[in-house]
Each structure stands twice: as structure tokens, then as C-alpha cells.
Short mmCIF file of C-alpha atoms in Angstrom, two decimals:
data_model
loop_
_atom_site.label_atom_id
_atom_site.label_comp_id
_atom_site.label_asym_id
_atom_site.label_seq_id
_atom_site.Cartn_x
_atom_site.Cartn_y
_atom_site.Cartn_z
CA UNK A 1 99.58 91.25 111.00
CA UNK A 2 97.31 89.58 113.67
CA UNK A 3 95.01 91.37 116.00
CA UNK A 4 97.12 91.00 119.17
CA UNK A 5 100.19 92.42 117.49
CA UNK A 6 98.28 95.39 116.14
CA UNK A 7 96.88 96.02 119.59
CA UNK A 8 100.32 95.97 121.20
CA UNK A 9 101.61 98.46 118.62
CA UNK A 10 98.68 100.90 119.18
CA UNK A 11 99.00 100.73 123.01
CA UNK A 12 102.93 101.07 122.62
CA UNK A 13 102.40 104.33 120.68
CA UNK A 14 100.86 105.89 123.75
CA UNK A 15 102.74 104.07 126.54
CA UNK A 16 106.25 104.53 125.15
CA UNK A 17 106.31 108.26 125.09
CA UNK A 18 104.90 108.39 128.59
CA UNK A 19 107.50 106.10 129.87
CA UNK A 20 110.14 107.98 128.06
CA UNK A 21 109.06 111.24 129.52
CA UNK A 22 109.39 109.91 132.95
CA UNK A 23 112.88 108.27 132.17
CA UNK A 24 114.13 111.54 130.68
CA UNK A 25 113.97 113.06 134.33
CA UNK A 26 116.17 110.27 135.72
CA UNK A 27 119.88 110.40 135.89
CA UNK A 28 121.49 108.86 132.73
CA UNK A 29 123.38 105.49 133.36
CA UNK A 30 127.04 106.26 133.47
CA UNK A 31 127.83 104.34 130.34
CA UNK A 32 125.31 106.16 128.28
CA UNK A 33 126.12 109.70 129.06
CA UNK A 34 128.41 110.37 125.95
CA UNK A 35 129.93 113.79 126.25
CA UNK A 36 127.65 114.64 129.19
CA UNK A 37 124.14 114.41 130.73
CA UNK A 38 122.72 116.95 128.49
CA UNK A 39 123.79 115.04 125.29
CA UNK A 40 122.52 111.86 126.89
CA UNK A 41 119.02 113.19 127.51
CA UNK A 42 118.78 114.68 123.93
CA UNK A 43 119.84 111.28 122.49
CA UNK A 44 117.27 109.60 124.70
CA UNK A 45 114.59 111.85 123.22
CA UNK A 46 115.70 110.93 119.68
CA UNK A 47 115.85 107.11 120.48
CA UNK A 48 112.24 107.17 122.17
CA UNK A 49 110.64 109.19 119.31
CA UNK A 50 112.38 107.03 116.73
CA UNK A 51 111.05 103.77 118.26
CA UNK A 52 107.60 105.40 118.36
CA UNK A 53 107.86 106.21 114.87
CA UNK A 54 108.91 102.71 113.91
CA UNK A 55 105.95 101.35 115.82
CA UNK A 56 103.70 103.75 113.86
CA UNK A 57 105.01 102.62 110.59
CA UNK A 58 104.66 99.00 111.59
CA UNK A 59 101.05 99.69 112.58
CA UNK A 60 100.37 101.22 109.29
CA UNK A 61 102.01 98.28 107.54
CA UNK A 62 100.02 95.76 109.48
CA UNK A 63 96.70 97.76 109.10
CA UNK A 64 94.12 95.97 106.85
CA UNK A 65 93.93 98.37 103.98
CA UNK A 66 91.11 96.53 102.43
CA UNK A 67 88.88 97.38 105.38
CA UNK A 68 89.91 101.07 106.41
CA UNK A 69 86.25 101.75 107.69
CA UNK A 70 86.64 98.90 110.12
CA UNK A 71 88.08 100.03 113.59
CA UNK A 72 91.23 97.99 114.06
CA UNK A 73 93.68 97.20 116.81
CA UNK A 74 90.96 97.71 119.33
CA UNK A 75 91.61 97.54 123.06
CA UNK A 76 88.45 97.81 125.25
CA UNK A 77 88.83 97.56 129.00
CA UNK A 78 86.55 98.90 131.75
CA UNK A 79 88.10 101.77 133.68
CA UNK A 80 85.39 103.55 135.80
CA UNK A 81 82.39 101.04 135.77
CA UNK A 82 80.17 103.51 137.69
CA UNK A 83 80.31 106.19 134.84
CA UNK A 84 80.75 103.47 132.02
CA UNK A 85 84.20 105.10 131.18
CA UNK A 86 86.35 102.58 129.31
CA UNK A 87 90.01 102.50 128.02
CA UNK A 88 88.96 102.01 124.49
CA UNK A 89 91.58 102.38 121.75
CA UNK A 90 91.35 101.79 118.03
CA UNK A 91 92.47 103.06 114.63
CA UNK A 92 90.80 103.36 111.25
CA UNK A 93 91.47 105.18 107.97
CA UNK A 94 90.72 108.59 109.52
CA UNK A 95 93.03 108.34 112.57
CA UNK A 96 95.93 106.32 110.99
CA UNK A 97 97.44 109.09 108.88
CA UNK A 98 97.28 111.39 111.83
CA UNK A 99 99.02 108.87 114.11
CA UNK A 100 101.88 108.50 111.50
CA UNK A 101 102.18 112.24 111.00
CA UNK A 102 102.39 112.83 114.81
CA UNK A 103 105.12 110.31 115.20
CA UNK A 104 107.16 111.54 112.23
CA UNK A 105 107.08 115.30 113.13
CA UNK A 106 107.96 114.62 116.85
CA UNK A 107 110.88 112.45 115.75
CA UNK A 108 112.18 115.14 113.38
CA UNK A 109 111.83 117.68 116.10
CA UNK A 110 113.66 115.61 118.63
CA UNK A 111 116.50 114.95 115.92
CA UNK A 112 116.60 118.79 115.15
CA UNK A 113 116.65 119.58 118.95
CA UNK A 114 119.57 117.19 119.42
CA UNK A 115 121.83 119.31 117.09
CA UNK A 116 120.13 122.56 117.77
CA UNK A 117 118.80 122.72 121.30
CA UNK A 118 116.76 126.01 121.77
CA UNK A 119 118.17 128.30 124.56
CA UNK A 120 116.60 127.66 127.76
CA UNK A 121 116.49 125.54 130.98
CA UNK A 122 117.69 122.00 131.21
CA UNK A 123 117.40 119.64 128.23
CA UNK A 124 115.94 117.24 130.75
CA UNK A 125 112.75 119.11 131.09
CA UNK A 126 112.59 119.90 127.29
CA UNK A 127 112.74 116.22 126.36
CA UNK A 128 110.38 115.18 128.98
CA UNK A 129 107.81 117.75 127.83
CA UNK A 130 108.30 116.93 124.24
CA UNK A 131 107.61 113.25 124.89
CA UNK A 132 104.51 114.05 127.00
CA UNK A 133 103.25 116.12 124.29
CA UNK A 134 103.63 113.32 121.81
CA UNK A 135 101.91 110.83 124.14
CA UNK A 136 98.90 113.27 124.61
CA UNK A 137 98.58 113.83 120.91
CA UNK A 138 98.84 110.13 119.86
CA UNK A 139 96.25 109.42 122.62
CA UNK A 140 93.81 111.87 121.23
CA UNK A 141 93.87 110.27 117.80
CA UNK A 142 93.58 106.78 119.13
CA UNK A 143 91.05 106.79 122.06
CA UNK A 144 87.45 106.00 121.44
CA UNK A 145 85.82 107.13 124.75
CA UNK A 146 84.73 110.74 125.07
CA UNK A 147 86.10 111.21 128.57
CA UNK A 148 89.54 109.69 127.54
CA UNK A 149 89.37 112.02 124.45
CA UNK A 150 88.97 115.04 126.66
CA UNK A 151 91.80 113.95 129.06
CA UNK A 152 94.30 113.29 126.12
CA UNK A 153 93.06 116.58 124.52
CA UNK A 154 94.01 118.43 127.71
CA UNK A 155 97.27 116.60 128.33
CA UNK A 156 98.95 118.47 125.39
CA UNK A 157 98.29 121.94 126.80
CA UNK A 158 100.64 121.77 129.75
CA UNK A 159 103.80 120.67 127.74
CA UNK A 160 103.21 123.12 125.05
CA UNK A 161 102.64 125.98 127.65
CA UNK A 162 106.05 125.32 129.15
CA UNK A 163 107.83 124.78 125.75
CA UNK A 164 106.63 128.28 124.83
CA UNK A 165 107.17 129.94 128.17
CA UNK A 166 110.61 128.50 128.96
CA UNK A 167 112.29 127.97 125.60
CA UNK A 168 110.48 130.58 123.49
CA UNK A 169 111.70 134.03 122.24
CA UNK A 170 110.57 137.59 122.88
CA UNK A 171 107.10 137.88 124.34
CA UNK A 172 106.96 134.24 125.32
CA UNK A 173 105.30 134.65 128.77
CA UNK A 174 102.38 136.54 127.34
CA UNK A 175 102.02 134.23 124.51
CA UNK A 176 102.06 131.27 126.55
CA UNK A 177 99.43 132.64 128.87
CA UNK A 178 97.09 133.54 126.02
CA UNK A 179 97.60 129.98 124.53
CA UNK A 180 96.58 128.26 127.83
CA UNK A 181 93.88 130.58 128.64
CA UNK A 182 92.11 130.46 125.38
CA UNK A 183 92.42 126.67 124.94
CA UNK A 184 91.34 125.94 128.64
CA UNK A 185 88.37 128.07 128.42
CA UNK A 186 87.37 126.39 125.15
CA UNK A 187 87.95 122.99 126.67
CA UNK A 188 85.53 123.77 129.76
CA UNK A 189 82.84 124.48 127.22
CA UNK A 190 83.70 121.34 125.31
CA UNK A 191 83.60 119.21 128.42
CA UNK A 192 79.92 120.30 129.10
CA UNK A 193 79.00 119.22 125.71
CA UNK A 194 80.82 115.86 125.93
CA UNK A 195 78.95 115.19 129.35
CA UNK A 196 75.80 116.15 127.80
CA UNK A 197 76.21 113.81 124.93
CA UNK A 198 77.32 110.95 127.05
CA UNK A 199 74.68 111.34 129.68
CA UNK A 200 71.86 111.70 127.31
CA UNK A 201 73.14 109.12 125.01
CA UNK A 202 73.61 106.45 127.65
CA UNK A 203 77.42 105.93 126.93
CA UNK A 204 80.66 107.68 126.49
CA UNK A 205 81.78 105.12 123.81
CA UNK A 206 82.44 107.03 120.59
CA UNK A 207 81.74 103.87 118.44
CA UNK A 208 78.49 103.14 120.01
CA UNK A 209 77.39 106.66 119.90
CA UNK A 210 78.31 106.96 116.26
CA UNK A 211 76.29 103.71 115.52
CA UNK A 212 73.24 105.45 117.22
CA UNK A 213 73.74 108.38 114.95
CA UNK A 214 71.96 110.78 117.36
CA UNK A 215 68.88 108.70 117.72
CA UNK A 216 68.94 109.04 121.57
CA UNK A 217 69.61 112.79 121.44
CA UNK A 218 66.77 115.14 120.84
CA UNK A 219 67.23 118.06 118.24
CA UNK A 220 67.84 120.62 121.05
CA UNK A 221 70.36 118.36 122.84
CA UNK A 222 72.22 117.83 119.55
CA UNK A 223 72.15 121.79 118.97
CA UNK A 224 73.56 122.49 122.43
CA UNK A 225 76.06 119.74 122.25
CA UNK A 226 77.42 120.64 118.84
CA UNK A 227 77.65 124.28 119.85
CA UNK A 228 79.60 123.53 123.04
CA UNK A 229 81.82 120.80 121.68
CA UNK A 230 82.32 122.85 118.52
CA UNK A 231 83.54 125.93 120.47
CA UNK A 232 86.15 123.93 122.21
CA UNK A 233 87.35 122.25 119.01
CA UNK A 234 87.21 125.65 117.05
CA UNK A 235 89.66 127.29 119.45
CA UNK A 236 92.26 124.49 118.81
CA UNK A 237 91.53 124.39 114.96
CA UNK A 238 91.77 127.53 115.14
CA UNK A 239 88.68 129.06 113.52
CA UNK A 240 88.25 132.80 113.03
CA UNK A 241 87.43 134.77 115.30
CA UNK A 242 88.82 132.39 117.88
CA UNK A 243 92.26 132.37 116.48
CA UNK A 244 93.94 135.30 118.11
CA UNK A 245 96.06 133.15 120.52
CA UNK A 246 97.78 131.46 117.50
CA UNK A 247 100.04 134.31 115.92
CA UNK A 248 101.67 135.22 119.33
CA UNK A 249 102.09 131.48 120.26
CA UNK A 250 103.85 130.76 117.01
CA UNK A 251 105.99 133.94 116.94
CA UNK A 252 107.25 133.27 120.45
CA UNK A 253 107.60 129.52 120.34
CA UNK A 254 110.93 127.79 119.70
CA UNK A 255 111.17 126.16 116.26
CA UNK A 256 110.22 122.64 117.34
CA UNK A 257 107.31 124.14 119.32
CA UNK A 258 106.07 125.95 116.07
CA UNK A 259 106.43 122.81 114.01
CA UNK A 260 104.36 120.74 116.50
CA UNK A 261 101.80 123.37 117.10
CA UNK A 262 101.02 123.87 113.60
CA UNK A 263 101.75 120.28 112.36
CA UNK A 264 99.97 118.35 115.05
CA UNK A 265 98.10 120.28 117.68
CA UNK A 266 95.87 122.18 115.21
CA UNK A 267 94.73 118.94 113.74
CA UNK A 268 93.14 117.81 117.12
CA UNK A 269 90.37 120.38 116.61
CA UNK A 270 89.24 119.36 113.19
CA UNK A 271 89.78 115.61 113.86
CA UNK A 272 87.27 115.97 116.82
CA UNK A 273 84.71 117.58 114.48
CA UNK A 274 84.94 114.51 112.10
CA UNK A 275 85.23 111.93 114.82
CA UNK A 276 82.79 113.28 117.41
CA UNK A 277 80.48 115.82 116.03
CA UNK A 278 79.50 114.68 112.43
CA UNK A 279 78.53 110.88 113.47
CA UNK A 280 77.16 111.54 117.01
CA UNK A 281 75.04 114.64 116.56
CA UNK A 282 74.15 114.75 112.87
CA UNK A 283 71.02 116.98 113.17
CA UNK A 284 72.96 119.52 115.21
CA UNK A 285 75.82 119.47 112.74
CA UNK A 286 73.49 119.98 109.83
CA UNK A 287 71.79 122.99 111.60
CA UNK A 288 75.05 124.64 112.41
CA UNK A 289 77.02 123.68 109.18
CA UNK A 290 76.27 127.05 107.30
CA UNK A 291 77.72 129.06 110.19
CA UNK A 292 80.83 126.97 110.37
CA UNK A 293 81.20 127.36 106.58
CA UNK A 294 80.75 131.13 106.95
CA UNK A 295 83.32 131.38 109.65
CA UNK A 296 85.75 129.31 107.63
CA UNK A 297 85.38 131.41 104.41
CA UNK A 298 85.94 134.62 106.41
CA UNK A 299 89.03 132.96 108.00
CA UNK A 300 90.32 132.11 104.62
CA UNK A 301 90.17 135.72 103.37
CA UNK A 302 91.28 137.20 106.84
CA UNK A 303 94.36 135.06 107.09
CA UNK A 304 95.39 135.93 103.60
CA UNK A 305 94.79 139.66 103.92
CA UNK A 306 96.62 139.61 107.26
CA UNK A 307 99.78 137.95 105.51
CA UNK A 308 99.56 140.52 102.67
CA UNK A 309 99.72 143.19 105.28
CA UNK A 310 102.68 141.67 106.91
CA UNK A 311 104.69 140.94 103.79
CA UNK A 312 104.63 144.54 102.46
CA UNK A 313 107.77 146.50 102.57
CA UNK A 314 108.03 148.71 105.66
CA UNK A 315 105.28 146.60 107.37
CA UNK A 316 107.78 145.30 109.95
CA UNK A 317 106.17 141.93 109.34
CA UNK A 318 107.60 138.77 111.19
CA UNK A 319 107.91 135.66 108.91
CA UNK A 320 106.94 133.38 111.68
CA UNK A 321 103.91 135.45 112.29
CA UNK A 322 103.08 135.41 108.69
CA UNK A 323 103.08 131.64 108.42
CA UNK A 324 100.89 131.49 111.65
CA UNK A 325 98.22 133.72 110.00
CA UNK A 326 98.65 131.53 106.83
CA UNK A 327 97.59 128.60 109.02
CA UNK A 328 94.21 130.46 109.89
CA UNK A 329 93.64 130.58 106.15
CA UNK A 330 94.68 126.96 105.33
CA UNK A 331 92.70 125.46 108.30
CA UNK A 332 89.68 127.53 106.95
CA UNK A 333 89.68 125.12 103.97
CA UNK A 334 89.66 122.18 106.30
CA UNK A 335 86.62 123.68 108.31
CA UNK A 336 84.85 124.38 104.98
CA UNK A 337 85.27 120.93 103.78
CA UNK A 338 83.84 119.54 107.14
CA UNK A 339 81.02 122.00 106.84
CA UNK A 340 79.74 120.69 103.52
CA UNK A 341 78.83 117.27 105.27
CA UNK A 342 79.72 115.45 102.11
CA UNK A 343 82.28 112.68 101.59
CA UNK A 344 84.02 114.88 99.18
CA UNK A 345 84.41 117.81 101.40
CA UNK A 346 85.26 115.71 104.47
CA UNK A 347 87.87 113.72 102.66
CA UNK A 348 89.40 117.07 101.40
CA UNK A 349 89.44 118.36 104.84
CA UNK A 350 91.31 115.31 106.13
CA UNK A 351 93.70 115.48 103.22
CA UNK A 352 94.35 119.11 103.76
CA UNK A 353 95.07 118.36 107.52
CA UNK A 354 97.92 116.05 106.52
CA UNK A 355 99.19 118.31 103.80
CA UNK A 356 99.18 121.31 106.18
CA UNK A 357 101.04 119.34 108.84
CA UNK A 358 103.76 118.40 106.26
CA UNK A 359 104.10 121.77 104.43
CA UNK A 360 103.71 124.21 107.42
CA UNK A 361 106.09 122.00 109.55
CA UNK A 362 108.77 122.28 106.78
CA UNK A 363 108.16 126.08 106.69
CA UNK A 364 108.64 126.65 110.39
CA UNK A 365 111.73 124.43 110.35
CA UNK A 366 113.03 126.78 107.44
CA UNK A 367 112.13 130.02 109.23
CA UNK A 368 114.01 128.61 112.35
CA UNK A 369 117.01 128.12 110.17
CA UNK A 370 116.78 131.69 108.88
CA UNK A 371 116.55 132.90 112.40
CA UNK A 372 119.68 130.93 113.35
CA UNK A 373 121.66 132.55 110.42
CA UNK A 374 120.31 136.09 110.49
CA UNK A 375 119.29 136.45 114.15
CA UNK A 376 115.87 137.59 113.26
CA UNK A 377 112.68 136.71 111.31
CA UNK A 378 111.67 140.38 110.70
CA UNK A 379 111.07 140.57 106.92
CA UNK A 380 112.36 144.08 106.64
CA UNK A 381 115.54 143.25 108.33
CA UNK A 382 115.93 140.01 106.13
CA UNK A 383 115.43 141.44 102.98
CA UNK A 384 116.63 144.98 103.45
CA UNK A 385 116.10 147.20 100.25
CA UNK A 386 117.00 144.55 97.58
CA UNK A 387 116.13 141.12 98.95
CA UNK A 388 117.97 138.65 100.97
CA UNK A 389 119.27 136.93 97.86
CA UNK A 390 118.97 133.45 99.44
CA UNK A 391 119.34 131.78 95.95
CA UNK A 392 122.77 133.26 95.56
CA UNK A 393 124.01 133.02 99.12
CA UNK A 394 122.52 129.64 100.31
CA UNK A 395 120.89 128.05 97.20
CA UNK A 396 119.70 124.94 98.84
CA UNK A 397 118.11 126.82 101.75
CA UNK A 398 116.59 129.28 99.25
CA UNK A 399 115.19 126.48 97.04
CA UNK A 400 113.72 124.78 99.99
CA UNK A 401 112.02 127.92 101.07
CA UNK A 402 110.60 128.48 97.68
CA UNK A 403 109.39 124.88 97.49
CA UNK A 404 107.60 125.29 100.85
CA UNK A 405 105.90 128.38 99.68
CA UNK A 406 104.70 127.02 96.26
CA UNK A 407 103.44 123.85 98.09
CA UNK A 408 101.66 125.99 100.61
CA UNK A 409 99.89 128.06 97.83
CA UNK A 410 98.48 124.83 96.44
CA UNK A 411 100.50 124.20 93.28
CA UNK A 412 99.16 121.23 91.30
CA UNK A 413 101.32 118.17 91.78
CA UNK A 414 102.09 118.91 95.44
CA UNK A 415 100.12 117.80 98.50
CA UNK A 416 98.67 121.24 99.23
CA UNK A 417 96.57 121.14 96.09
CA UNK A 418 94.26 118.24 96.73
CA UNK A 419 92.70 119.09 100.10
CA UNK A 420 91.81 122.59 99.10
CA UNK A 421 90.41 121.52 95.69
CA UNK A 422 88.25 118.72 97.31
CA UNK A 423 86.95 121.20 99.97
CA UNK A 424 85.77 123.67 97.18
CA UNK A 425 84.23 120.74 95.29
CA UNK A 426 82.40 119.79 98.37
CA UNK A 427 81.12 123.33 98.71
CA UNK A 428 80.01 123.34 95.07
CA UNK A 429 77.41 120.66 95.93
CA UNK A 430 76.91 120.50 99.86
CA UNK A 431 74.73 117.88 101.51
CA UNK A 432 70.97 117.87 101.02
CA UNK A 433 69.15 120.51 103.03
CA UNK A 434 72.14 122.93 103.04
CA UNK A 435 71.80 126.13 101.07
CA UNK A 436 73.66 125.80 97.81
CA UNK A 437 73.73 129.49 96.91
CA UNK A 438 75.19 130.18 100.26
CA UNK A 439 77.87 127.34 99.82
CA UNK A 440 78.62 128.62 96.30
CA UNK A 441 79.34 131.99 97.86
CA UNK A 442 81.79 130.43 100.38
CA UNK A 443 83.36 128.47 97.55
CA UNK A 444 83.98 131.80 95.69
CA UNK A 445 85.41 133.40 98.74
CA UNK A 446 87.64 130.38 99.13
CA UNK A 447 88.79 130.55 95.59
CA UNK A 448 89.61 134.23 96.04
CA UNK A 449 91.61 133.20 99.20
CA UNK A 450 93.80 130.81 96.91
CA UNK A 451 94.69 133.84 94.67
CA UNK A 452 95.61 136.04 97.83
CA UNK A 453 97.58 133.06 99.21
CA UNK A 454 99.54 132.87 96.02
CA UNK A 455 100.20 136.54 96.07
CA UNK A 456 101.65 136.79 99.65
CA UNK A 457 103.84 133.68 99.40
CA UNK A 458 105.14 134.85 96.10
CA UNK A 459 106.15 138.12 97.63
CA UNK A 460 107.77 136.27 100.54
CA UNK A 461 109.79 134.29 97.87
CA UNK A 462 110.77 137.52 96.07
CA UNK A 463 111.89 139.36 99.16
CA UNK A 464 113.75 136.57 100.87
CA UNK A 465 115.07 134.29 98.05
CA UNK A 466 115.65 136.94 95.23
CA UNK A 467 117.80 140.10 95.23
CA UNK A 468 121.26 141.17 94.29
CA UNK A 469 124.06 138.71 95.28
CA UNK A 470 127.24 140.80 96.14
CA UNK A 471 130.32 140.26 94.25
CA UNK A 472 132.32 140.32 97.54
CA UNK A 473 131.26 138.69 100.88
CA UNK A 474 131.93 140.82 103.79
CA UNK A 475 131.94 139.03 107.22
CA UNK A 476 129.87 140.73 109.86
CA UNK A 477 126.41 140.96 111.35
CA UNK A 478 123.28 142.75 110.34
CA UNK A 479 124.45 146.19 109.16
CA UNK A 480 122.97 149.62 109.82
CA UNK A 481 120.75 151.49 107.47
CA UNK A 482 122.35 152.46 104.15
CA UNK A 483 124.14 155.93 104.10
CA UNK A 484 121.80 158.76 103.61
CA UNK A 485 118.76 156.76 104.49
CA UNK A 486 116.11 158.39 106.62
CA UNK A 487 116.06 157.69 110.35
CA UNK A 488 114.44 154.63 111.32
CA UNK A 489 115.21 152.89 108.09
CA UNK A 490 115.49 149.26 108.06
CA UNK A 491 119.10 147.90 108.43
CA UNK A 492 120.58 146.27 105.35
CA UNK A 493 120.85 142.38 105.56
CA UNK A 494 124.12 140.70 106.60
CA UNK A 495 126.03 140.18 103.28
CA UNK A 496 128.41 137.58 104.67
CA UNK A 497 128.55 134.09 103.17
CA UNK A 498 125.63 132.05 104.77
CA UNK A 499 125.88 128.47 105.78
CA UNK A 500 123.74 126.59 103.51
CA UNK A 501 121.68 123.55 104.69
CA UNK A 502 123.45 121.48 107.30
CA UNK A 503 123.54 117.84 107.60
CA UNK A 504 121.03 117.48 110.48
CA UNK A 505 118.74 120.05 108.83
CA UNK A 506 118.82 118.01 105.52
CA UNK A 507 117.86 114.88 107.63
CA UNK A 508 115.02 116.62 109.35
CA UNK A 509 113.44 118.22 106.19
CA UNK A 510 113.91 115.68 103.55
CA UNK A 511 111.14 113.30 104.72
CA UNK A 512 108.69 116.41 104.67
CA UNK A 513 109.66 117.28 101.18
CA UNK A 514 109.32 113.63 99.95
CA UNK A 515 106.03 113.20 101.48
CA UNK A 516 104.79 116.51 100.12
CA UNK A 517 105.71 115.33 96.68
CA UNK A 518 104.29 111.90 97.04
CA UNK A 519 101.06 113.25 98.48
CA UNK A 520 100.63 115.53 95.44
CA UNK A 521 101.42 112.85 92.75
CA UNK A 522 99.65 109.98 94.63
CA UNK A 523 96.72 111.35 96.47
CA UNK A 524 94.82 108.01 96.38
CA UNK A 525 97.35 106.73 99.09
CA UNK A 526 95.45 108.92 101.73
CA UNK A 527 92.08 109.18 100.01
CA UNK A 528 91.84 105.38 99.70
CA UNK A 529 92.30 105.18 103.52
CA UNK A 530 90.02 107.97 104.51
CA UNK A 531 87.04 107.67 101.97
CA UNK A 532 85.44 104.39 103.18
CA UNK A 533 85.78 105.56 106.89
CA UNK A 534 84.35 108.87 106.11
CA UNK A 535 81.47 107.29 104.22
CA UNK A 536 80.70 105.19 107.30
CA UNK A 537 80.95 108.14 109.75
CA UNK A 538 78.56 110.15 107.78
CA UNK A 539 76.26 107.33 107.52
CA UNK A 540 76.24 106.86 111.31
CA UNK A 541 78.87 103.94 111.67
CA UNK A 542 76.84 101.71 109.42
#
């Protein structure tokens, strides 16, 4: 595909969702209203996100896979000459998979929302916010100017805030405020770091700064810049101990909000570390890498222990909250891989980013389906005393949940395995100048985290998927506690016949399952894209 066509596709990825967001607020033409204006605007969301996904796939098909380290489809237009801020777009082997992942997950969320719109205000606002969120996220992965990166990074905050606050569940207002306050405070600190790099480096162009490889920045300047930028990115990642906004946000968010938050928004932080911090301020990154690795290792253990506490019987654990805490652990592997400063570790981090988006997106879809059927995601209410018996009552739904769990624990042959393994390989032999004994300790902690992850996910499968399947299905809702049970005992699960996977659910979940299997069986498809680009970034763009 020629350069102009690729340029147009990349620009369309950002412009189409923006235009679609504005169009969603306008009255639907009379001939396109279908059964009513609500259906029309939801169909509009599916159409726009579908076109964006098609453009992303076309961009991936036209991408020169023989030169993944080369920045392709570049557009470079002066925007604010006085500050040398440019509209600079481009894509390489690091950003291309994230662009396709974002387009895919947003389309699947729009499709899911068309058939299962979350309770809340007008669908017009829901679709407009969804498309604005997509535009901001895609722009974050496509822009190559530090100021544009910051603007795109911030664009996603407002739509996600309203998606949680207006269409979320119990505790949504508090969760939305915590989300916006944490991320805005982190962004203010990050902006100071980006300004410092741009002013001291003489340009805000990320490609030029990467080529300089920190030569125009003193060691002290790099340390301050990495610390400031790193804090803002770590909040979004989320890195322990800056993660505390995440469980509340996931628990309160509607299903599509949780899918996009885990599958796409968390990746913006780790992408920024690879794209901005490592090539632009290498000395600062090297000095602070051991601390990043230490926080990552603690996050892996902390997330796993929190999940074990939530999954125990009588712990009143929420399944959505458990998966949110699991994200803290999984993103810890991504941060550990980045902290090794080696091609192996960084490639593992980028692979784990994509795998986490696919697997955790699927898990949040499945938990949303459980809530639709049971009316709750409380594990004690779901499983009662003997297990929810999904295998017997809704076998396809139970099988998909078990698949998501074993993929999340890193079963070999599925996508979750490769990223975590490569991150630990990177920690086994970190970059020159980093303490190998310290990183071996971090690797051992990460290995322990994989065992704890397997423990809590298998417990989830046992409590939700297994159990006694009753001989006779009794219609009804969640029943009370069993006769003779002590006061306050958990109610028994609803033993009516459950609806198994619906058609629209099958359509929304199948691509995630297929790509999880494909990524596990053919990791070279992703690693072949990212490795040359990572080698170049770590070498300062040369």
C-alpha cells in the first residue's frame, strides 16, 4: 500500500470517531431511525466503530512488515510554530498492535451495548462518549509529539468519568471521582516532566528526541523528567501503590466501561514508558529501573494476595473487584519487563499488554453476563454453599469463564503465557549496570505471583463453574439462606435454568477467544513486529 493511503488510514482512525461522536448527538435522519431514535444512535455507534476497525485492519495489512522499526504512515504538519508543536502522526511495530486492539475492543463494546445497553441516561450521550474515548485512545498510540501525546492522554479521562458516573452501578459517583482525581493529579506531574524534556531538548518531537537519546539532557534533568513522567504514567498503568482507584472504578463501571478500562486505558501508561521514557531519557530510566522493578514485583504479589482474600468463602468478594486486582498483578509483569531495559523484557511487556487486553476484556464481558443472569457479582451469593454449577446449568458460559481463567493464569499455549515468561527471562539477565541479584529476587517474586494467580483463578472456577447441578430446575430469583443456617448466612444461588451464551454475546466474545489462542500458538506474529522496533528504541532510534 502506498504512503498516501497509509497516511489517510491513520488519520481516519482518529478523525472518524471524533466526527462520529459529534454526529451521535444530532437527530437521526427519519429514514434511519429503525424502531426509534435510541436504536438508531446505538446502531450508529456499531457502524462507526466497525468502520474504524476496518480501517485499522487495512492499516495493519498495508503496513510494511519487513520494516517494523521504521515509523510509517507519517503525517507531520506544523500546528503551533512558536512552541514547535506539530501534528505528527506515525505507526511502527510497537503502536500498531495497540491500535488494532483498541479498534477491536471498542467495536465489540459497541456491538454488546447495542443489544445490552447499560441502565442510565440517553443512549446518545453513551455512544458519543464511547466514540470520544476511542478517538483519544487511538490518538495516544498514534501521535509523535509530546504535547499532542499529553492532550490525547487527557482526552480519555472525561468520557470514562461519565461512563462510570452515569451508567455505573453501586458506588459509581465515588469511584468516578477517585478515578478522575488520581489520574488528573498524575497527569499534572507528567505534564511538568514533558515540558522539561521538550524545553531542554529543544523540541517536542518524539522521534527527534529518541534519536538524540538524551544527549541534550543532563543526568539530573533526565532523573527529574523520568520521575515526573513516570508518576503520571504509573497511575494509569496502574503501578502499586498508585493503583487504589482501579478496583472501585472497575466494580462500579458498566460492563463496556470495565472492558475498555482494562483492555485499553491501562495500556496507555505502559506504552508511554516504552515510547517516551526509555529512548528519550535513558540515563534517568537506568537509574530508576530497580525501583520500578521493585514496585512491579510487590504489585504482582499484592494483587494476587488481594484476589486470594476476595475469593475465600465468606469473604464477600466481588468478582469484578477480583479481576480488577488481578490486573494490578498482571500489569506488574508488564512493568517488570520494561524495568529490565532489555529487548527480551520490553518485548515481553508489550506482548503481555496485548494478551491482558484480550483476556481481561473477555473476563469482564463474562462477569457482566453473570451479573445480568444472577443480578449480582458477589462470589458468596453466586456460589452459595455448593458452587454455582455453571458447567451444568449454562455449559458454554461456564466453559468460557474457565477458558478466561486458565488464559489469565498463563497456561502455555495461550497468549497470557508468553508475556509473563519473557518478562521473567528479562529479569534473569537485566541490562548492563543493573543489579542482577536484585532482579533475580524480583524474578523469584514474579514466579511466586504466577503460583498465587493460578490458585485464586482455579478457586474462582471451582466456586462459579462447579457444584451440584439440581435434578429439577425451580424458577425464581436468589433464594434466602438455607433452613437452619445462622443469621447473616449467604443466600443460596438461583437454581432456575440459566440462559446460556446468547447470539450477540457469542459474536462479541469469539474474536477475543480466537486471538487469545492464536497469540499463544503463534507468538511470532506479535514479537516479529515489536522486536525490531524495541531494538531501535533501546538503541536511541538508530
